Tab-separated table of N, CA and C in Angstrom:
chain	number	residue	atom	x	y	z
A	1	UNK	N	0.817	-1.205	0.000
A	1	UNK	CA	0.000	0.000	0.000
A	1	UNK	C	0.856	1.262	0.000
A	2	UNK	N	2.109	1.527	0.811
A	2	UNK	CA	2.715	2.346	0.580
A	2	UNK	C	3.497	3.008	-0.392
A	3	UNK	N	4.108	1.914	-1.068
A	3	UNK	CA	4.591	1.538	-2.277
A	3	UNK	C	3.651	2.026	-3.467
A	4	UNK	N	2.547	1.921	-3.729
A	4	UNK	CA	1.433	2.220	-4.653
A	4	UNK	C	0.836	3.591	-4.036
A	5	UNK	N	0.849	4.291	-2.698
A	5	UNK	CA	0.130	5.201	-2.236
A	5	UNK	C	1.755	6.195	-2.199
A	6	UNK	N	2.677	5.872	-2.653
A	6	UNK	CA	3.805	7.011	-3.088
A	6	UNK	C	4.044	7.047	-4.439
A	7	UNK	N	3.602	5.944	-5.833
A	7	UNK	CA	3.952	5.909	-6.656
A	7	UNK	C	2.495	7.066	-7.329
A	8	UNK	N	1.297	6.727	-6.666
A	8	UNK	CA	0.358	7.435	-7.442
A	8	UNK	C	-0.237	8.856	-6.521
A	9	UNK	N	0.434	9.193	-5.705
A	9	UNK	CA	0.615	10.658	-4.598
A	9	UNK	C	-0.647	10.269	-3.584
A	10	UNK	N	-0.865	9.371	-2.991
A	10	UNK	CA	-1.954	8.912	-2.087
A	10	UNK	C	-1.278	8.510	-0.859
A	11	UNK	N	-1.804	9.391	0.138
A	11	UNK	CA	-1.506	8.911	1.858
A	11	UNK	C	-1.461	7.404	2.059
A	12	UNK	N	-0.585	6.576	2.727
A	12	UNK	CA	-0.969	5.452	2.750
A	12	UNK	C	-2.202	4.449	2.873
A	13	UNK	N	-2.939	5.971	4.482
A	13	UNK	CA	-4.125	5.444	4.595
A	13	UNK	C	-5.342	5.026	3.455
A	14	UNK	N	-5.155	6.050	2.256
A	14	UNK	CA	-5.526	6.535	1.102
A	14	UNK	C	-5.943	5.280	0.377
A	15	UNK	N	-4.434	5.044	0.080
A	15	UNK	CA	-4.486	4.067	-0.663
A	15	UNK	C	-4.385	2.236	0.156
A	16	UNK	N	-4.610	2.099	1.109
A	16	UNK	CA	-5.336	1.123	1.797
A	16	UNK	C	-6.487	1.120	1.245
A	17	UNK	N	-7.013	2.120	1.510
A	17	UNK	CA	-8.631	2.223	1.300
A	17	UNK	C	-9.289	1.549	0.057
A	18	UNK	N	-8.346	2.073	-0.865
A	18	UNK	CA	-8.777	1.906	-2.140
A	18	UNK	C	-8.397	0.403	-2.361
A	19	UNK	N	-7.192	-0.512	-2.349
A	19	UNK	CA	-6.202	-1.220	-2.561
A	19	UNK	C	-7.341	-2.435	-1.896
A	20	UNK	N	-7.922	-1.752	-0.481
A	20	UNK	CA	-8.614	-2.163	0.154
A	20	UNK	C	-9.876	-2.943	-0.176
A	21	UNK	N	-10.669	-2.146	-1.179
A	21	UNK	CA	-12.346	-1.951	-2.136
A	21	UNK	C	-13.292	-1.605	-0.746
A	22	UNK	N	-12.456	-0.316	-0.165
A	22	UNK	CA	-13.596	0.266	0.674
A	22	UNK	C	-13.804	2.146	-0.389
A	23	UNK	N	-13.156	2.179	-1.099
A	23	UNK	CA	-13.009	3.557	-1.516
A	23	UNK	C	-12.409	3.538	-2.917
A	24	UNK	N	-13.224	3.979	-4.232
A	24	UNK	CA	-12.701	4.022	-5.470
A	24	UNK	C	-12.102	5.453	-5.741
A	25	UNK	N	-11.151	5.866	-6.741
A	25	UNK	CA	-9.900	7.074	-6.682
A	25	UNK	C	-11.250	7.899	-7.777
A	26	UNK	N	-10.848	9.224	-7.571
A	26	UNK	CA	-11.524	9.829	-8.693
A	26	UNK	C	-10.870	9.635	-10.189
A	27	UNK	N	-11.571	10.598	-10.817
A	27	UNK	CA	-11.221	9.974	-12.214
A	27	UNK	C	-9.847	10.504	-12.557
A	28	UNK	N	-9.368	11.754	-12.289
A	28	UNK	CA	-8.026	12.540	-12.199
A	28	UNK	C	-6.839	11.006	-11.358
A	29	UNK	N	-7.290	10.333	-10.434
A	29	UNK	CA	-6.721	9.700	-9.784
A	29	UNK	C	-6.060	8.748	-10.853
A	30	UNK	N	-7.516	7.946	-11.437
A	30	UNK	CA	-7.491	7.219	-12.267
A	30	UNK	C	-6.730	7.040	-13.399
A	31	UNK	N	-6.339	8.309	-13.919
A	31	UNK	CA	-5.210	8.962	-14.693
A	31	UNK	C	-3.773	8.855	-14.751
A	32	UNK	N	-3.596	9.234	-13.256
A	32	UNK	CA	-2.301	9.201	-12.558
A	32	UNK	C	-1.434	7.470	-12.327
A	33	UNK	N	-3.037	6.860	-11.791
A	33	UNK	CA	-2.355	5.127	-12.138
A	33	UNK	C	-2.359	4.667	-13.400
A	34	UNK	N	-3.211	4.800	-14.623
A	34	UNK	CA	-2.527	4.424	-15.599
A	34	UNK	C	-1.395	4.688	-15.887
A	35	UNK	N	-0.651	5.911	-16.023
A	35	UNK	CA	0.410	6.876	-16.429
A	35	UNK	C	1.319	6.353	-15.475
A	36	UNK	N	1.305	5.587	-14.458
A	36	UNK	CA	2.118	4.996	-13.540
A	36	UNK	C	2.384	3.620	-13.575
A	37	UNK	N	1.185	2.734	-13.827
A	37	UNK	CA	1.519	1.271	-14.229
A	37	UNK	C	1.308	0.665	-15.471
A	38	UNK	N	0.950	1.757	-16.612
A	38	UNK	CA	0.329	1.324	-17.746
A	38	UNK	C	-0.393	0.540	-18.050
A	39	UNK	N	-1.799	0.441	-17.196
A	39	UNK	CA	-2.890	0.341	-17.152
A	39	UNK	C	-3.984	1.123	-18.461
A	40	UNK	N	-4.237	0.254	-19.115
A	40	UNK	CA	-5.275	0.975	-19.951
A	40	UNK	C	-6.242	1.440	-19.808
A	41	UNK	N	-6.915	2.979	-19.606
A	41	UNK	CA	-7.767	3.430	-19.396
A	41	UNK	C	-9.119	2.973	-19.327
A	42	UNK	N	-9.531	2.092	-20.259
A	42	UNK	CA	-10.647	1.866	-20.425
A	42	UNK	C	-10.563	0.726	-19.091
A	43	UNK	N	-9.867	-0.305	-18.890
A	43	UNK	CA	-9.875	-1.151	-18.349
A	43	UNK	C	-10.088	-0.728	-16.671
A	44	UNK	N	-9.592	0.196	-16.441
A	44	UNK	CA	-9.739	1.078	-15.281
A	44	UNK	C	-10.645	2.330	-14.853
A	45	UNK	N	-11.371	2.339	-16.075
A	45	UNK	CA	-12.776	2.980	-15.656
A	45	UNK	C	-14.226	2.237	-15.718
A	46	UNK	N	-13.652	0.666	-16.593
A	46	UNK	CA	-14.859	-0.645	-16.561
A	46	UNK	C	-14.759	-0.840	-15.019
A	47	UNK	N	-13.496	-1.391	-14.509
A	47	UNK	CA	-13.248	-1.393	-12.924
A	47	UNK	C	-13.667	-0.650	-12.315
A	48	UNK	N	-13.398	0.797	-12.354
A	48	UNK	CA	-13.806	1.934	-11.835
A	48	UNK	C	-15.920	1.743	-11.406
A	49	UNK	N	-16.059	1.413	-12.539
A	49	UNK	CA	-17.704	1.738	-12.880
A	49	UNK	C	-18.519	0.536	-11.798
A	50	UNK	N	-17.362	-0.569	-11.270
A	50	UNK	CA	-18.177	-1.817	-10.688
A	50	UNK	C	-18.415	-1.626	-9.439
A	51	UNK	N	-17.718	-0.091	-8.779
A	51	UNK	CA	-17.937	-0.263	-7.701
A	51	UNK	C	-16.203	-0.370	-6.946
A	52	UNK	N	-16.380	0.074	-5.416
A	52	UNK	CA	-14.643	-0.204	-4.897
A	52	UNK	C	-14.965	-1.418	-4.330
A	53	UNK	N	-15.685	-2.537	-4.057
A	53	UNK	CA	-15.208	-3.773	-3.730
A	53	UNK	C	-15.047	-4.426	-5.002
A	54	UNK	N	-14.781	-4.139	-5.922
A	54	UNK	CA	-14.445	-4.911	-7.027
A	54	UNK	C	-13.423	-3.795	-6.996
A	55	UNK	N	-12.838	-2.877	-7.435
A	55	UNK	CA	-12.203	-2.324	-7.959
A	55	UNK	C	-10.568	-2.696	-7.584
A	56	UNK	N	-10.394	-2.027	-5.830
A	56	UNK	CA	-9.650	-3.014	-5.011
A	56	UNK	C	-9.219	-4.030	-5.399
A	57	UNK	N	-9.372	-5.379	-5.078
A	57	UNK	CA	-8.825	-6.413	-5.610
A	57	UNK	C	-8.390	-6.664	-6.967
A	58	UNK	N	-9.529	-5.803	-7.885
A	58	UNK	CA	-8.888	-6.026	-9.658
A	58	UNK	C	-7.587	-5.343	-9.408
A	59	UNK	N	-7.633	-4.198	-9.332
A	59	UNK	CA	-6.202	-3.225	-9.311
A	59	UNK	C	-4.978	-3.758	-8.453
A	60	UNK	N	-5.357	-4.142	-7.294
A	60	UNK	CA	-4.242	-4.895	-6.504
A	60	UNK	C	-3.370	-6.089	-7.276
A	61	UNK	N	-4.702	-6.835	-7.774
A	61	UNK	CA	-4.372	-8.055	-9.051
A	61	UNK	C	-3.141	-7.849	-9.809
A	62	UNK	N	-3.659	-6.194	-10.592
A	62	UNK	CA	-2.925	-5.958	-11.617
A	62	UNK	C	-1.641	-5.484	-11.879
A	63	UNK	N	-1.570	-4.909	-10.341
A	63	UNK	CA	-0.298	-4.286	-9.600
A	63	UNK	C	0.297	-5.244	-9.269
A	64	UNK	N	0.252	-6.226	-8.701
A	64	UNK	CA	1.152	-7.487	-7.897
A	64	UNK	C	1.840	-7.970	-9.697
A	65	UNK	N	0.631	-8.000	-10.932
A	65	UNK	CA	1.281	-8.726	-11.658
A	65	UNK	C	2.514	-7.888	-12.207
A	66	UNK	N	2.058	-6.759	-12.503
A	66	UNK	CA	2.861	-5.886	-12.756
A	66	UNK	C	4.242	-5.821	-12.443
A	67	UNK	N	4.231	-5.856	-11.176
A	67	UNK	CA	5.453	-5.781	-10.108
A	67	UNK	C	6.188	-6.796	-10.460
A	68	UNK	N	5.300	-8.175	-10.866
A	68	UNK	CA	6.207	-9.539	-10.799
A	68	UNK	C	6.827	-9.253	-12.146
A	69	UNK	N	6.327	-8.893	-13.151
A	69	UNK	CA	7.173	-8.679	-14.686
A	69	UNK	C	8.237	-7.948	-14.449
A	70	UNK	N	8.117	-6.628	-14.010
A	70	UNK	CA	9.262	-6.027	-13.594
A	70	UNK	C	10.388	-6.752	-12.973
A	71	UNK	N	10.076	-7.212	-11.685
A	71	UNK	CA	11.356	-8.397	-11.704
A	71	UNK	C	11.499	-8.965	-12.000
A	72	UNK	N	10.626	-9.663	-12.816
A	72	UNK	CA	11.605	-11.158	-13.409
A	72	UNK	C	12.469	-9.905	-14.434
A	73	UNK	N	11.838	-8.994	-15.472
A	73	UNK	CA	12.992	-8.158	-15.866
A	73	UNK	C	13.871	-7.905	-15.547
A	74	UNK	N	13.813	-7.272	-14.542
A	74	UNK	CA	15.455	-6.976	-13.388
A	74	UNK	C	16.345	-8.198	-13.269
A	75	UNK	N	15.845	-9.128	-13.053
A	75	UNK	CA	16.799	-10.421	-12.887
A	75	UNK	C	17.423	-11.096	-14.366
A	76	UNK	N	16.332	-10.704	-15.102
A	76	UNK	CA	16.981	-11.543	-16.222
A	76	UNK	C	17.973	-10.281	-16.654
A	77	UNK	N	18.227	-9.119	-16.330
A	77	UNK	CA	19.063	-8.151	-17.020
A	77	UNK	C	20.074	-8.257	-16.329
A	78	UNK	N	19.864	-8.598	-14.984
A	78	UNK	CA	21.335	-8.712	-14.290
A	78	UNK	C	21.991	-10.265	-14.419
A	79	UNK	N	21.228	-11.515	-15.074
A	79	UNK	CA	22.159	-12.442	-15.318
A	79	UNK	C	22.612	-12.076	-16.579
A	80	UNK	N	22.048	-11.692	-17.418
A	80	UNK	CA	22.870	-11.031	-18.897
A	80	UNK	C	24.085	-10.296	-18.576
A	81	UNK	N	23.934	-9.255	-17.734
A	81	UNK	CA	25.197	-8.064	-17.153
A	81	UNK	C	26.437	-9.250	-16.759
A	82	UNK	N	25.341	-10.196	-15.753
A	82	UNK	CA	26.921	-11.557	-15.368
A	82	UNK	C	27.570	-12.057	-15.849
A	83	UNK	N	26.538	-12.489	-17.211
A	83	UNK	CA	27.222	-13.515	-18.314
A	83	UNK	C	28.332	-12.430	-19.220
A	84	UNK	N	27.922	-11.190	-19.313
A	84	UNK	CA	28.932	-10.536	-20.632
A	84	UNK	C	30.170	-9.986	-18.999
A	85	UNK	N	30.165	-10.433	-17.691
A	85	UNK	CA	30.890	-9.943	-17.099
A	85	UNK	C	32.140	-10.870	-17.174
A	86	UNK	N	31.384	-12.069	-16.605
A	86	UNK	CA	32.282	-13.383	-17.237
A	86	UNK	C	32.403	-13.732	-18.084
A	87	UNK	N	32.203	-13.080	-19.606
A	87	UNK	CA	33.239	-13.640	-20.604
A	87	UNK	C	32.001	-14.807	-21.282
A	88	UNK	N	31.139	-14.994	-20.866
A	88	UNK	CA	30.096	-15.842	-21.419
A	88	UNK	C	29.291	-15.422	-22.554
């Protein structure tokens, strides 16, 4: 929550809330997380439209997956960096 409530300018409590599906972001909000996790708009105002106990968990969903691509990226760039370190 903190992590996502500093990446998209939301108090932690903030973004509990939301992360939570007790509280959906306005639409300006809504903006700010696409432009942050590249989230497609539409997909995040269908979410948006279901309500914050759906919204919450979809977005959390999409963020955890998110996060996991990113590292496996990071890792596979730093065994590449190893292999051209050692000569491989």
């Amino acid at each position: 929550n903190v992590g996502f409530g500093k990446r998209v300018g939301y108090h932690f409590s903030m973004a509990s809330r939301v992360l939570g599906g007790n509280r959906v972001p306005s639409t300006a909000k809504l903006r700010t997380i696409h432009e942050v996790y590249d989230i497609p708009l539409e997909d995040l105002f269908e979410a948006h439209a279901k309500g914050a106990a759906h919204f919450g968990p979809w977005l959390r969903s999409v963020i955890n997956s998110k996060d996991a691509e990113v590292e496996a990226a990071a890792k596979a760039s730093a065994t590449v960096a190893e292999k051209i370190k050692a000569g491989k």
